Short mmCIF file of C-alpha atoms in Angstrom, two decimals:
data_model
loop_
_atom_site.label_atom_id
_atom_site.label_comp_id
_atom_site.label_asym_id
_atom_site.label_seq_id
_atom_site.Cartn_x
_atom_site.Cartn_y
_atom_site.Cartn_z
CA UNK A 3 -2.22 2.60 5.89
CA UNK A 4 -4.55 0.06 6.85
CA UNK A 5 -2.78 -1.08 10.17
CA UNK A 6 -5.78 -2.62 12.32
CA UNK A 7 -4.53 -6.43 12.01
CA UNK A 8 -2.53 -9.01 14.31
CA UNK A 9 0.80 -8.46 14.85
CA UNK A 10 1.36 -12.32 14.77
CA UNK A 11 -0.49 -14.69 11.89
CA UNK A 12 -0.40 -18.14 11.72
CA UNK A 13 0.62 -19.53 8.23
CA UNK A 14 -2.59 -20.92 5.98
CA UNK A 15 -1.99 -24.48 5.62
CA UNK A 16 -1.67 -25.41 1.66
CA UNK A 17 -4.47 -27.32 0.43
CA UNK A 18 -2.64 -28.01 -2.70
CA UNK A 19 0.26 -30.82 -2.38
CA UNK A 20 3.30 -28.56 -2.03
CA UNK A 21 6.54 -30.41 -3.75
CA UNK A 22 9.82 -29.03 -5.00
CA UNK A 23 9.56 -27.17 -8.08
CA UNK A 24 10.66 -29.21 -10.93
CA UNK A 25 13.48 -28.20 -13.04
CA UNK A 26 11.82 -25.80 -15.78
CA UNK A 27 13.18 -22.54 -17.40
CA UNK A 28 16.76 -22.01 -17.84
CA UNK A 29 18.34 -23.29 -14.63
CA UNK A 30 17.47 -22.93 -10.64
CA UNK A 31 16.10 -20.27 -9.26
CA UNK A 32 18.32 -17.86 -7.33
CA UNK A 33 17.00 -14.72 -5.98
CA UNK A 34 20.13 -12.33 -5.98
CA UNK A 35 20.79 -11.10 -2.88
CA UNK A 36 18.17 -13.38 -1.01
CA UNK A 37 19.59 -14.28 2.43
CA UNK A 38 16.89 -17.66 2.17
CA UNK A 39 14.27 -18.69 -0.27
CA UNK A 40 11.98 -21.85 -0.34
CA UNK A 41 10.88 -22.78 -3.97
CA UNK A 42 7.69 -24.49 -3.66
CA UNK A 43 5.39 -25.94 -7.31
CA UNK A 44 1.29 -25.06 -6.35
CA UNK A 45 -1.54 -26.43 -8.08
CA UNK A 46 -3.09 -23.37 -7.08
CA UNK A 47 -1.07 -20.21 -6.35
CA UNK A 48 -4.03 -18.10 -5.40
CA UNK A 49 -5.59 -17.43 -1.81
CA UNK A 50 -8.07 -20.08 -2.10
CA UNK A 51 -5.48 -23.08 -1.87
CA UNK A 52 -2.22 -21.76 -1.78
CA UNK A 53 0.82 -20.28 0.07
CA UNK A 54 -0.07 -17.27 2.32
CA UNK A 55 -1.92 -15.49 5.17
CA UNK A 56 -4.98 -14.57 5.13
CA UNK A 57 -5.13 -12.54 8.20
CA UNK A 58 -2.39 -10.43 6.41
CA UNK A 59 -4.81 -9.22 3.84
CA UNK A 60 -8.30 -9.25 5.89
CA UNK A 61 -10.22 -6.30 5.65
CA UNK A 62 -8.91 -4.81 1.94
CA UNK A 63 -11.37 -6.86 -0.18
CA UNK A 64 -15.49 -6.50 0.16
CA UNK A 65 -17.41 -9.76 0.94
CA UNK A 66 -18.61 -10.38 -2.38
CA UNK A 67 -15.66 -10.29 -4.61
CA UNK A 68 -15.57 -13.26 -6.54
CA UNK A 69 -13.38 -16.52 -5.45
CA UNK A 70 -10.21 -16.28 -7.24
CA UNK A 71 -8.83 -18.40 -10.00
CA UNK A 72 -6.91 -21.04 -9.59
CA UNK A 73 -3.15 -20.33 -11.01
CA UNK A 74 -0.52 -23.37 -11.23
CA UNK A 75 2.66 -22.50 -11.08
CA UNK A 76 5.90 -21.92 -9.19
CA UNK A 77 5.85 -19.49 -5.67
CA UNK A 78 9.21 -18.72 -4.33
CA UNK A 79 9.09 -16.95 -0.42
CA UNK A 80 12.51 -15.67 1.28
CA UNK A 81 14.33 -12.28 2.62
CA UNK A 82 16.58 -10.24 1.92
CA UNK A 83 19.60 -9.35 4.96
CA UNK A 84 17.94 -7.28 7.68
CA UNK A 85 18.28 -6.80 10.90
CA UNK A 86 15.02 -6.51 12.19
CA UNK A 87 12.75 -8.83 13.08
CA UNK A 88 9.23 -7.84 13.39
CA UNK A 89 7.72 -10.34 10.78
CA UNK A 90 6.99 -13.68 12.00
CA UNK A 91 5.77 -15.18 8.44
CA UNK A 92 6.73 -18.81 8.15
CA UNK A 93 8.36 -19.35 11.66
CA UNK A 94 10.93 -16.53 10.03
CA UNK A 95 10.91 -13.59 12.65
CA UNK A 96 12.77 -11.72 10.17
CA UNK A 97 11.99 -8.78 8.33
CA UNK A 98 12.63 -8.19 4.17
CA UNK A 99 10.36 -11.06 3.58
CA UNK A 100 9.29 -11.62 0.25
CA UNK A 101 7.33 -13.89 -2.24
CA UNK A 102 7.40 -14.49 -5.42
CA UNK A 103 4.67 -16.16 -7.98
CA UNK A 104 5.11 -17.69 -11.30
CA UNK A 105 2.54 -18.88 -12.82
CA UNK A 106 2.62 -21.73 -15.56
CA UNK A 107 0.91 -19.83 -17.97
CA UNK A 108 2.59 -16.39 -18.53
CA UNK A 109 2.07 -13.45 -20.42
CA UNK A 110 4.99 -12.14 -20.31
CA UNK A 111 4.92 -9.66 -17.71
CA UNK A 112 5.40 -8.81 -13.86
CA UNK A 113 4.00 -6.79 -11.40
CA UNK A 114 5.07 -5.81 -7.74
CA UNK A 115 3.60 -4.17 -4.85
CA UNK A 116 4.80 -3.16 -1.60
CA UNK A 117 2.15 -3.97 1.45
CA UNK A 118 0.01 -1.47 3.02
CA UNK A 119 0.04 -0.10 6.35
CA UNK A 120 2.70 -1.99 8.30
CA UNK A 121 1.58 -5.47 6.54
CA UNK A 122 3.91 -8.04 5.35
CA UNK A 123 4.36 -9.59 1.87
CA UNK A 124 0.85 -11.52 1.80
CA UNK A 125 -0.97 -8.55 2.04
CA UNK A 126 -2.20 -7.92 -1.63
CA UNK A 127 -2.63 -11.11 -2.02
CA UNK A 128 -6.08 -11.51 -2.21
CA UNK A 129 -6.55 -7.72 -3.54
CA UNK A 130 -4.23 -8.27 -6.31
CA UNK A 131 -2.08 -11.40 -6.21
CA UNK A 132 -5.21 -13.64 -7.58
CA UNK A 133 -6.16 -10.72 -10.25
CA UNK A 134 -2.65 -10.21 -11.73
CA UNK A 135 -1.83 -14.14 -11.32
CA UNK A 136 -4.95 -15.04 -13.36
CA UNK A 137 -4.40 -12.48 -15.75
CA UNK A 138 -0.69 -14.80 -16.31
CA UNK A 139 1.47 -12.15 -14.71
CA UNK A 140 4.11 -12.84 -12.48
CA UNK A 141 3.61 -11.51 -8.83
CA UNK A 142 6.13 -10.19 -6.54
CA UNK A 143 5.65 -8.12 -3.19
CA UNK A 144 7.48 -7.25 -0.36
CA UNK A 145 6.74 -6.15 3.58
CA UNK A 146 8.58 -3.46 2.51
CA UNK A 147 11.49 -4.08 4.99
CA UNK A 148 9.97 -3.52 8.48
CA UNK A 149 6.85 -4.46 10.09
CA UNK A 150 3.92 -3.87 12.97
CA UNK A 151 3.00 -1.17 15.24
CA UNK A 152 6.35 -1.02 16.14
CA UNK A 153 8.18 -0.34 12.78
CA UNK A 154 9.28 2.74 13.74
CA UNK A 155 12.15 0.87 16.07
CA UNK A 156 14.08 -0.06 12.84
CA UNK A 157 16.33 2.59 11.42
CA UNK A 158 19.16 4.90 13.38
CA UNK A 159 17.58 7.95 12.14
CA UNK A 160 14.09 9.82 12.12
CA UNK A 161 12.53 8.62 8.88
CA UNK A 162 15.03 5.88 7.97
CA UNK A 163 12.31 2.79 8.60
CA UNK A 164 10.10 4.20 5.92
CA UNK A 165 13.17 5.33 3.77
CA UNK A 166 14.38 1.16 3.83
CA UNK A 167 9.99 0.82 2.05
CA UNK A 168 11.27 2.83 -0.97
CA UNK A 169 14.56 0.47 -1.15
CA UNK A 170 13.18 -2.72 -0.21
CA UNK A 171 11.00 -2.63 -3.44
CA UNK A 172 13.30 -0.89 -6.21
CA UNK A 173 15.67 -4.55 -4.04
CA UNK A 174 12.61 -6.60 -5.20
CA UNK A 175 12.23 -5.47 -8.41
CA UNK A 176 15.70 -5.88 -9.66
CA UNK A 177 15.94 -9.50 -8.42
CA UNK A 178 12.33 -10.62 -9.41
CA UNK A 179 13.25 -9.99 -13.10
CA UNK A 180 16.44 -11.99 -12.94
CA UNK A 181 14.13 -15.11 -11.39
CA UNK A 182 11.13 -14.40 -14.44
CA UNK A 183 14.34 -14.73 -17.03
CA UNK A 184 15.31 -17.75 -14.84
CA UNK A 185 11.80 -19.37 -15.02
CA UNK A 186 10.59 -18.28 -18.34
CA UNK A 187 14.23 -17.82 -20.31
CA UNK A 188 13.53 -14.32 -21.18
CA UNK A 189 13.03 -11.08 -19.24
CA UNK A 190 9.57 -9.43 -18.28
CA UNK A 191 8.66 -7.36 -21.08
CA UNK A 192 6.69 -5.26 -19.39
CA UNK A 193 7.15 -4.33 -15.35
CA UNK A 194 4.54 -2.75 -13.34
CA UNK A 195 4.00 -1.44 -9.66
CA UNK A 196 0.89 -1.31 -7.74
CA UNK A 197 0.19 -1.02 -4.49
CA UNK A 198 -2.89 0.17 -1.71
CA UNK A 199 -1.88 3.03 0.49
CA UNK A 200 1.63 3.02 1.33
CA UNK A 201 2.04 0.84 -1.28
CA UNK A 202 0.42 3.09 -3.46
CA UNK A 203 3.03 5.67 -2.06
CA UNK A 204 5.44 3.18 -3.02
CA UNK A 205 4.47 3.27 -6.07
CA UNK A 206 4.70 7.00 -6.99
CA UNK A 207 8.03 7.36 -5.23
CA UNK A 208 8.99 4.47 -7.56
CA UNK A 209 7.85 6.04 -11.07
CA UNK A 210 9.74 9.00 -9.66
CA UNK A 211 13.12 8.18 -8.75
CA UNK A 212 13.27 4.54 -10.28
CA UNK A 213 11.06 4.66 -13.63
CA UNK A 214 13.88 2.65 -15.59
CA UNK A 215 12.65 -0.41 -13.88
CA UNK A 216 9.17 0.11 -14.50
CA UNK A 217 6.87 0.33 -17.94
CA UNK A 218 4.03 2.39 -15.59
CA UNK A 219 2.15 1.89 -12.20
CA UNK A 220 -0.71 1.91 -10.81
CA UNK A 221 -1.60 4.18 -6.91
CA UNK A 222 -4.17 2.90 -5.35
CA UNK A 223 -4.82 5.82 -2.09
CA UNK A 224 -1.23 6.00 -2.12
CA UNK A 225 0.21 8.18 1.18
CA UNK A 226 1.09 11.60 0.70
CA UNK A 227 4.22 12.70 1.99
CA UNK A 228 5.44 16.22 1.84
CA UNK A 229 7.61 18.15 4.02
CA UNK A 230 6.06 21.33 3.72
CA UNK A 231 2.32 19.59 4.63
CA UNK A 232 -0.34 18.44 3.65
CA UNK A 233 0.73 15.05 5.06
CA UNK A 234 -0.26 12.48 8.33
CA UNK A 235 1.33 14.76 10.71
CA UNK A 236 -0.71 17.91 9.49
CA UNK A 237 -4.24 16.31 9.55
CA UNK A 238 -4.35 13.88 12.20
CA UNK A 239 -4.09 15.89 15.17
CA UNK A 240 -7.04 18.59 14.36
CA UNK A 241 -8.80 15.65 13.52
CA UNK A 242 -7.87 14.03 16.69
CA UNK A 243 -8.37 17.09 18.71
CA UNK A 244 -11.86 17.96 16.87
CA UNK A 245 -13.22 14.46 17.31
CA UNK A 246 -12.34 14.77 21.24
CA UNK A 247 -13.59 17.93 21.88
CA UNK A 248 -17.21 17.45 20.09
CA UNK A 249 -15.72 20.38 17.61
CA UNK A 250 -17.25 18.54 14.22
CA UNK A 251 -16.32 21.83 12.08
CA UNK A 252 -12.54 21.16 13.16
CA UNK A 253 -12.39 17.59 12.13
CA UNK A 254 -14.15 18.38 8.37
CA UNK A 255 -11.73 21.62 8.60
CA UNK A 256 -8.79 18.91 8.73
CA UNK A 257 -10.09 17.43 5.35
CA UNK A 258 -12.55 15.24 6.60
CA UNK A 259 -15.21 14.86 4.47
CA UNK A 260 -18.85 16.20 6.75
CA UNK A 261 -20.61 13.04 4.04
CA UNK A 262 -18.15 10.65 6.03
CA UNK A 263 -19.03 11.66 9.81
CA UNK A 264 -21.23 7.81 10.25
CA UNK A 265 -17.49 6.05 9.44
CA UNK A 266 -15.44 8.86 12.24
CA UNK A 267 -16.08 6.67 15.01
CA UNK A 268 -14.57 3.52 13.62
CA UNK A 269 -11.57 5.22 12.56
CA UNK A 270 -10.99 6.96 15.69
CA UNK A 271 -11.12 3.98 17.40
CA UNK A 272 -8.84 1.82 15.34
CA UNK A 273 -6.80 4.26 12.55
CA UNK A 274 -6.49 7.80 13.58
CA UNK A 275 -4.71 7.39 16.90
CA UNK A 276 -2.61 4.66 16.28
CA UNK A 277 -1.53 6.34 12.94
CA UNK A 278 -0.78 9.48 14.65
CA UNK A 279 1.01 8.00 17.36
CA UNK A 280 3.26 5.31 15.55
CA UNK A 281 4.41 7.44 12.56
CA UNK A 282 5.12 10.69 14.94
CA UNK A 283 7.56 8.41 16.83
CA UNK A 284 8.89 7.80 12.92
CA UNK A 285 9.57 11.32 11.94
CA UNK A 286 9.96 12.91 15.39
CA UNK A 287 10.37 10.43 18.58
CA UNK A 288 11.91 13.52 20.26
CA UNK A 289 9.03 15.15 20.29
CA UNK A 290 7.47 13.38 23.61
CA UNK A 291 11.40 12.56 24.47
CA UNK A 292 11.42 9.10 26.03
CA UNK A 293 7.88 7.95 25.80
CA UNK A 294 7.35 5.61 23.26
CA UNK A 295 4.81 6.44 20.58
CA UNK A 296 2.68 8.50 22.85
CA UNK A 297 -0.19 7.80 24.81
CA UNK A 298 -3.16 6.27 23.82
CA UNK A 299 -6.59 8.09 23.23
CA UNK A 300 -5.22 11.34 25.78
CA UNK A 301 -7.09 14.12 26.12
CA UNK A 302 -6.22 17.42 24.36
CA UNK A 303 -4.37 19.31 26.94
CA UNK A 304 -2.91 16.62 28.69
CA UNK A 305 0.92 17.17 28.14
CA UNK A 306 2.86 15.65 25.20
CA UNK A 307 -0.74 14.74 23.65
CA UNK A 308 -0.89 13.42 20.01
CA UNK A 309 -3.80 15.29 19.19
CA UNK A 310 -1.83 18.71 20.27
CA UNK A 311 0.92 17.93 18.19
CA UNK A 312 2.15 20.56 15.65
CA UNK A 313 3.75 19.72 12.90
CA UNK A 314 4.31 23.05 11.44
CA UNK A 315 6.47 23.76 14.65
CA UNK A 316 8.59 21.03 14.40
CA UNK A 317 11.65 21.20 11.64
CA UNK A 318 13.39 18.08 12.36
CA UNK A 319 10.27 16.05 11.90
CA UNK A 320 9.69 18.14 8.40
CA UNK A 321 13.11 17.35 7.65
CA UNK A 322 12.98 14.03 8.45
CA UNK A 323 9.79 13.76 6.33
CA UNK A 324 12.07 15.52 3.50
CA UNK A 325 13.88 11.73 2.90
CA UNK A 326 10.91 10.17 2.09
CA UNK A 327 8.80 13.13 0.56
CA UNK A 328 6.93 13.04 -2.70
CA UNK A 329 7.51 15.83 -5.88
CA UNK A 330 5.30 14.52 -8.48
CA UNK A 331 8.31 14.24 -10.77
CA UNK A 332 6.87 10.89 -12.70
CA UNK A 333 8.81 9.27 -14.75
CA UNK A 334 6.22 6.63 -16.28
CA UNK A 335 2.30 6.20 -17.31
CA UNK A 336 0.72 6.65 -13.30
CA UNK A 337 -2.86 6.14 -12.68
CA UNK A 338 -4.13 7.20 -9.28
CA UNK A 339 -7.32 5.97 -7.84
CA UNK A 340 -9.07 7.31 -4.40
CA UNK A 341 -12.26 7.11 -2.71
CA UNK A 342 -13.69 10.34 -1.82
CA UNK A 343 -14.94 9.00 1.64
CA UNK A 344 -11.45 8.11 2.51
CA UNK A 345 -11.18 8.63 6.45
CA UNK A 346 -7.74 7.77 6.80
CA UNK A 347 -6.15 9.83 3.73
CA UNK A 348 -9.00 12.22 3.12
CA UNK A 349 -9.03 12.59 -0.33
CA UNK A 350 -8.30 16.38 -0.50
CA UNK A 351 -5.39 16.39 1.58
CA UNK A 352 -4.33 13.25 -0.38
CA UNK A 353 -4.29 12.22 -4.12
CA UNK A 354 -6.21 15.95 -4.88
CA UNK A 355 -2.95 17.97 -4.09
CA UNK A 356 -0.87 14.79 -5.10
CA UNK A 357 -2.56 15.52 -9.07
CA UNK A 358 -1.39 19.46 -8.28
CA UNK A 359 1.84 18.10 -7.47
CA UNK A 360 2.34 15.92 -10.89
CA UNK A 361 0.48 19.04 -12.96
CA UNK A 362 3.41 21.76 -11.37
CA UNK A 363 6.01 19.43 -12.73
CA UNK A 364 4.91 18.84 -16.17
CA UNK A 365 4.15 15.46 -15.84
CA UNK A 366 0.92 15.40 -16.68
CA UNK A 367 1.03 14.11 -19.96
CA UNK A 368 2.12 10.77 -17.65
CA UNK A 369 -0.86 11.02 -15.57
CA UNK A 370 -4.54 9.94 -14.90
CA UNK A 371 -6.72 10.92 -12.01
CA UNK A 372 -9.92 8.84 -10.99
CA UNK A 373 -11.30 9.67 -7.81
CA UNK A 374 -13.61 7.38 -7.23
CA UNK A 375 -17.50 8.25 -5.28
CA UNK A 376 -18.17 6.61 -2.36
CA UNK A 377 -15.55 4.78 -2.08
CA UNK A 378 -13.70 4.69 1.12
CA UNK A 379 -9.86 3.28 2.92
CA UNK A 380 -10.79 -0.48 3.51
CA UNK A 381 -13.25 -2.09 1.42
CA UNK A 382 -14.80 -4.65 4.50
CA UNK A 383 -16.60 -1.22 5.31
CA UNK A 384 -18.57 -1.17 1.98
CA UNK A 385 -19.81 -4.86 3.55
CA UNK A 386 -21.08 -2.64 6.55
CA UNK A 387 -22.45 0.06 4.64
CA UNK A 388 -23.53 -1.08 1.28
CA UNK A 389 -26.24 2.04 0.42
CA UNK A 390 -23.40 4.46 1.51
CA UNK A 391 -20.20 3.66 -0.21
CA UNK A 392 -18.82 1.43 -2.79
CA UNK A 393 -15.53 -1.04 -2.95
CA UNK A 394 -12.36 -0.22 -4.71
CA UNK A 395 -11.14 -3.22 -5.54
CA UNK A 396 -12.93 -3.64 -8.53
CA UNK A 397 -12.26 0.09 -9.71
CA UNK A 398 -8.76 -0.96 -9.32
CA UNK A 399 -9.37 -3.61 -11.76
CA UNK A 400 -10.55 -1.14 -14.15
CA UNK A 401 -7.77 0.98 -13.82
CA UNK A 402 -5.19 -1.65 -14.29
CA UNK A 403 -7.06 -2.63 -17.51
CA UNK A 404 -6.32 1.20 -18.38
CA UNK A 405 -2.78 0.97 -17.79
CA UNK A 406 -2.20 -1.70 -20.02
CA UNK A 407 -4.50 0.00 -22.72
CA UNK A 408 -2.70 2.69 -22.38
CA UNK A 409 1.05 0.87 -22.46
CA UNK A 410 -0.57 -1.33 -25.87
CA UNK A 411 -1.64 2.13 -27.43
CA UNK A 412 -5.12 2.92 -26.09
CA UNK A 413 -5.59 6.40 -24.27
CA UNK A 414 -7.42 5.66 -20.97
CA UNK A 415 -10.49 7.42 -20.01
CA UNK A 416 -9.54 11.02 -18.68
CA UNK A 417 -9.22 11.98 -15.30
CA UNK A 418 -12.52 12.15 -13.65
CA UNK A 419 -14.63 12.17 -10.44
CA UNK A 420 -16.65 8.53 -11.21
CA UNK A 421 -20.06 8.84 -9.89
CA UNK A 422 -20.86 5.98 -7.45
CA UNK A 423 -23.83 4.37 -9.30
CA UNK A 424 -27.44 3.60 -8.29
CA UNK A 425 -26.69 -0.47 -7.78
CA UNK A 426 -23.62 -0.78 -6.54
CA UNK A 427 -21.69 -4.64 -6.67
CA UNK A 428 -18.06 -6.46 -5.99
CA UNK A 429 -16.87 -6.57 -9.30
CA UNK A 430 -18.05 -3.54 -11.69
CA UNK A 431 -16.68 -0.29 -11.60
CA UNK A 432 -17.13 1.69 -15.09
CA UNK A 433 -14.50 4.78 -15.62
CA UNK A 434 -15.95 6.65 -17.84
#
């Protein structure tokens, strides 16, 4: 989810000269469909020196992961038609933003991600932009459509805002490999989603009901939606309620890990609340009928609190939760990877039942499971408590270099709980 940033960012200056891209490939590039683009050539495509913002993706990455290559090449940022207008990326104020990176050196193929939380297109940049770029993949992400604390004003419907995430990508994907065949005179030949929380649920809903765009994926603590439970709806509010009430049996009850009770505070403070609040007024605004998005931190017992809500009781929020809702139905190699001190998506009310899910519907001959020890939602914690957890940004790594074993002919390493070792660093992380 990861939603604790601005609402408004300032764009990062270039440090590389900035000049318009030279006439390579097989003609101009046109994104199809693209309401605007700006083509811009970087000396350096990566965070360090090129086009994005870095409050966008602060917080995902730990401290000490190392500074990023630098990537020449070609960046191309626009939108897509939308009405709303929540994202205020390069003096836009217009939502469906999206960027696209092309580096000089390619290897033929593309990856895209959707952002986390309620981010905008920059997001994974410095999570996975810089890894994929210097790797020679093409990058391409979206901010999924709608944006901020507020998202949940887009859409006529209950649900619709997050329904638009799901489109705005499979929108991205089809016109990012017509510009690679513009660039490069060929198409990607191989096409690969990844993505951290809701983009990792962007991901699996992807490699579900799109897998003929994609070679495989890779879920990073993707969301779990289901309309029967477990989901945000069905864990929040005990945990809410527990955390209020001093009841520390209730919160673990709600999936909770007890190991994770020294990281509660932070995310009651600055996740679990606004979470509960913001995507409530998503799936059921009627629920509180005209308040918007609840109130803040109430008390259990006050009336039309959060932490009293029940989902269970509510069928138009479970329906509305039925649009965007998860079967496991893969179409594609997926490769899931979760920390098992998550305290925003507790791991067994997560990517635990999500495996279930993918085993039920005989998918999991597509599938690999790595939950990973110690490893929690935002990595900037493991800078804050570096003896009790460990950064996922470099088991990521690992697991993308598994995917494309796996899509070259190599099994991957099984699915497995990896044990969070003795010396723990920014840039190892050893599956099996």
């Amino acid at each position: 989810m990861n939603i604790a940033v601005p609402l408004i960012a300032a764009l990062l200056a270039t440090t590389a000269q900035a000049v318009p891209a030279s006439a390579q490939g097989c003609g101009p590039l046109r994104v199809p469909g693209a309401a605007h683009q700006e083509t811009t050539h970087l000396a350096d495509l990566s965070t360090a020196g090129g086009r994005t913002d870095p409050a966008d993706w602060a917080g995902l990455t730990p401290a000490g992961l190392p500074a990023p290559t630098p990537v020449s090449g070609t960046q191309v940022d626009g939108y897509f038609p939308d009405s709303s207008t929540g994202n205020t990326n390069n003096g836009w104020a217009h939502d469906s933003q999206f960027v696209i990176r092309l580096p000089e050196r390619w290897n033929g193929g593309l990856v895209v991600a959707g952002s986390p939380g309620v981010r905008e297109q920059y997001a994974n940049d410095r999570a996975i932009s810089d890894f994929v770029l210097a790797k020679g993949y093409a990058f391409a992400s979206t901010d999924k459509g709608n944006t901020g604390v507020a998202f949940h004003r887009d859409g006529a419907r209950p649900g619709d805002a997050i329904a638009e995430w799901n489109h705005r990508v499979t929108q991205l994907t089809r016109a990012a490999k017509v510009v690679v065949a513009q660039r490069y005179c060929r198409p990607p030949s191989r096409t690969l989603a990844t993505g951290i929380s809701n983009g990792g649920y962007l991901v699996r809903w992807q490699l579900e009901n799109r897998p003929e765009l994609y070679d495989g994926g890779v879920d990073w603590e993707g969301t779990l939606w289901t309309a029967d439970g477990p989901n945000l709806l069905t864990f929040l509010p005990p945990a809410l309620k527990g955390y209020a009430t001093g009841d520390r049996a209730a919160v673990v009850a709600a999936g909770f890990p007890a190991e994770s009770e020294f990281l509660w505070p932070f995310h009651h403070q600055y996740y679990w609340d606004l979470t509960q609040r913001i995507y409530r007024e998503e799936l059921d605004p009627a629920w509180d009928g005209d308040r918007e998005a609840g109130t803040p931190f109430c008390a259990p017992g006050t009336p039309l609190c959060d932490a009293d809500y029940d989902y269970a009781s509510r069928p138009q929020a479970q329906r509305a939760v039925g649009k965007i809702a998860l079967t496991g139905r893969i179409g594609k190699p997926l490769l899931t990877l979760h920390g098992t001190l998550d305290v925003l998506l507790p791991i067994s009310r997560d990517s635990d039942v999500y495996a279930d899910m993918v085993r039920r519907a005989g998918r999991d001959g597509l599938f690999r499971y790595y939950r990973i020890e110690g490893g929690t939602h935002v990595d900037s914690l493991f800078d804050v408590f570096p003896d009790r957890l460990r950064p996922l940004t470099p088991c990521h790594r690992s697991v993308f270099g598994a995917l494309e074993g796996w899509l070259s002919g190599t099994r991957p390493p099984a699915s497995t709980t990896v044990p969070r070792p003795a010396v723990v660093n920014a840039t190892e992380c050893a599956l099996a």
